[in-house]
Amino acid sequence: MKPSALSALGRRTTLPPISWLMHAALSRPKLISLAAGFTDNATLPVEISRRLLNRVLRSPKTGRPALQYGITAGETNLRQLTARHLQKLDGVSVTSKSHSWERLMITGGSQQLLYMTMEALCDEGDIVLVEDPTYFVFLSILQSRGLRARGVGSLFARNRACHWRNNGCKKALERDGLDLKHLETVLQRLKKSGELRRVKALYLVSYFQNPTGVTTSFEKKCGILKLLRQFERAAGHPIYLIEDAAYRELPFVRGRADLPVSRAERQLGPTIAPSALMVPGAVDRVIYTGTYSKPYAPGARVGFGILPEPLFTTVQYIKGNHDFGTANLLQQLLASALETGLYDRHVTKIQKRYAQKAQVMKRALAEHFPSNVEIWEAGGGLYFWARLPRHIPTGVKSKVFQAALKNDVLYVPGEICYADDPSRRKPDHEMRLSFGSASEADIREGIKRLGKVLRKLL
Ligand SMILES: Cc1ncc(COP(=O)(O)O)c(C=O)c1O
């Protein structure tokens, strides 16, 4: 082995799948990417942002603070507006302690917050429980930091009756997230092996999950927190629930995206399921992460989170070392969007747009995919999840992936969404299909190409 000055983390960290997926999408102009979770290009708020930035920079009095360094935890105004926004989504009063702006931090995307949370909570060898499957970039953080992940089955993965298309069955049955029985089994197993004290958190993508589209019900969130608490005594410390609500504001809404948004439509009310912050006792156990990337613009890259003490203070100190504050100009842009109501108007518009694009993908899948491919359809978010027959792998080296690439279409291989968990075999016959950034014509063409590949190989 060549001598190297790299740290253990440096040596361990490999090219994250997200980097090569994004590179492939951007470097091959003819390629239709149904892979990366980019947002819809056509509806990115260019005009709105120009107006809002003009507003922020209209005078030295408003412009100078925006162009200056700010506060590590984020601008007070944006923290207050974001807390109010979350209160509205959860339908709680302004005085609610769980949603208080003092517990809320603004970060460089929610990705930064997830990373810092892992830094604050976990030492090398510690264990984080994750859904099977889950957001693969979070798994990269765990791998890079030398942490171990244990997969917990989600109900939909174990119940074969709950998908949209199973040999002609087009009814979506109830799917409400994590399998609590399996969570209990995993915790019992870890207790028995003496590893419970290494378990620090459970990571849950709770709304229109990346990658499956599943939304976790409030009852499940209560059940998860109850179980985690039960095992805390044996663990000897709190076990946190990290609720990643990145897609919360993207439920599908029917209607035409190109028509003006009405006043009634602009009043974003409580969403499908309340957040885990609403569970009794959540104040000191739930870490809630959210983002303005998906509902507004990933290029602005502003995220946020609510953290219990002592985590809030620790993460704030860590952020002090990372960047001592998220870009002020971008925070002002978001604050301005929220204050003027333009944010809500934009969100309603893109909810309709994604509903429309999801329909386009659904129709194309029905037309072009072989009937023995099972497909899960969400009520929001950016993804469809497809499962091929067990003997047809979809990984990067598989015939399916290589043939798809040859035909200039890209998907996310399902296997990268599963943690390296030695207690079970990693499923390798699934794929995530995104309708986020591709145009409607490209969605149709991409699914057609992929369908052709699959028909040939199945
Ligand atoms: C589930 C989930 N969480 C977090 C993020 C990070 O988003 P951002 O850092 O842009 O807020 C993403 C991005 O795709 C995601 O899918």
mmCIF file of C-alpha atoms and ligand atoms in Angstrom, residues 37 108-112 114 135 203 205 210 244 246-247 290-291 293-294 301-303 383, ligand 1:
data_model
loop_
_atom_site.group_PDB
_atom_site.id
_atom_site.type_symbol
_atom_site.label_atom_id
_atom_site.label_comp_id
_atom_site.label_asym_id
_atom_site.label_seq_id
_atom_site.Cartn_x
_atom_site.Cartn_y
_atom_site.Cartn_z
ATOM 1 C CA GLY A 37 -33.401 13.989 -7.146
ATOM 2 C CA GLY A 108 -26.480 24.885 4.501
ATOM 3 C CA GLY A 109 -29.146 22.493 3.261
ATOM 4 C CA SER A 110 -30.561 19.818 5.523
ATOM 5 C CA GLN A 111 -27.665 17.637 4.398
ATOM 6 C CA GLN A 112 -25.301 19.732 6.513
ATOM 7 C CA LEU A 114 -27.707 15.543 9.055
ATOM 8 C CA TYR A 135 -31.950 7.951 1.513
ATOM 9 C CA TYR A 203 -33.268 7.917 10.980
ATOM 10 C CA VAL A 205 -37.586 9.933 6.041
ATOM 11 C CA ASN A 210 -36.829 8.904 -0.717
ATOM 12 C CA ASP A 244 -36.107 13.969 7.900
ATOM 13 C CA ALA A 246 -37.389 16.866 3.123
ATOM 14 C CA TYR A 247 -40.439 16.118 0.943
ATOM 15 C CA GLY A 290 -36.375 20.199 6.849
ATOM 16 C CA THR A 291 -35.304 21.990 3.720
ATOM 17 C CA SER A 293 -34.311 23.048 -1.454
ATOM 18 C CA LYS A 294 -37.181 20.866 -2.633
ATOM 19 C CA ARG A 301 -29.532 25.453 -0.449
ATOM 20 C CA VAL A 302 -31.078 26.563 2.795
ATOM 21 C CA GLY A 303 -32.130 23.904 5.282
ATOM 22 C CA TYR A 383 -40.116 9.219 -6.951
HETATM 23 C C1 LIG B 1 -34.394 12.594 2.120
HETATM 24 C C2 LIG B 1 -33.490 13.746 1.878
HETATM 25 N N1 LIG B 1 -32.984 14.401 2.928
HETATM 26 C C3 LIG B 1 -32.150 15.432 2.780
HETATM 27 C C4 LIG B 1 -31.776 15.862 1.519
HETATM 28 C C5 LIG B 1 -30.804 17.003 1.418
HETATM 29 O O1 LIG B 1 -31.385 18.127 0.876
HETATM 30 P P1 LIG B 1 -30.768 19.583 1.060
HETATM 31 O O2 LIG B 1 -29.394 19.429 1.627
HETATM 32 O O3 LIG B 1 -30.768 20.182 -0.282
HETATM 33 O O4 LIG B 1 -31.651 20.281 2.040
HETATM 34 C C6 LIG B 1 -32.268 15.200 0.383
HETATM 35 C C7 LIG B 1 -31.856 15.608 -0.968
HETATM 36 O O5 LIG B 1 -32.152 15.018 -1.959
HETATM 37 C C8 LIG B 1 -33.155 14.114 0.572
HETATM 38 O O6 LIG B 1 -33.659 13.426 -0.459
#
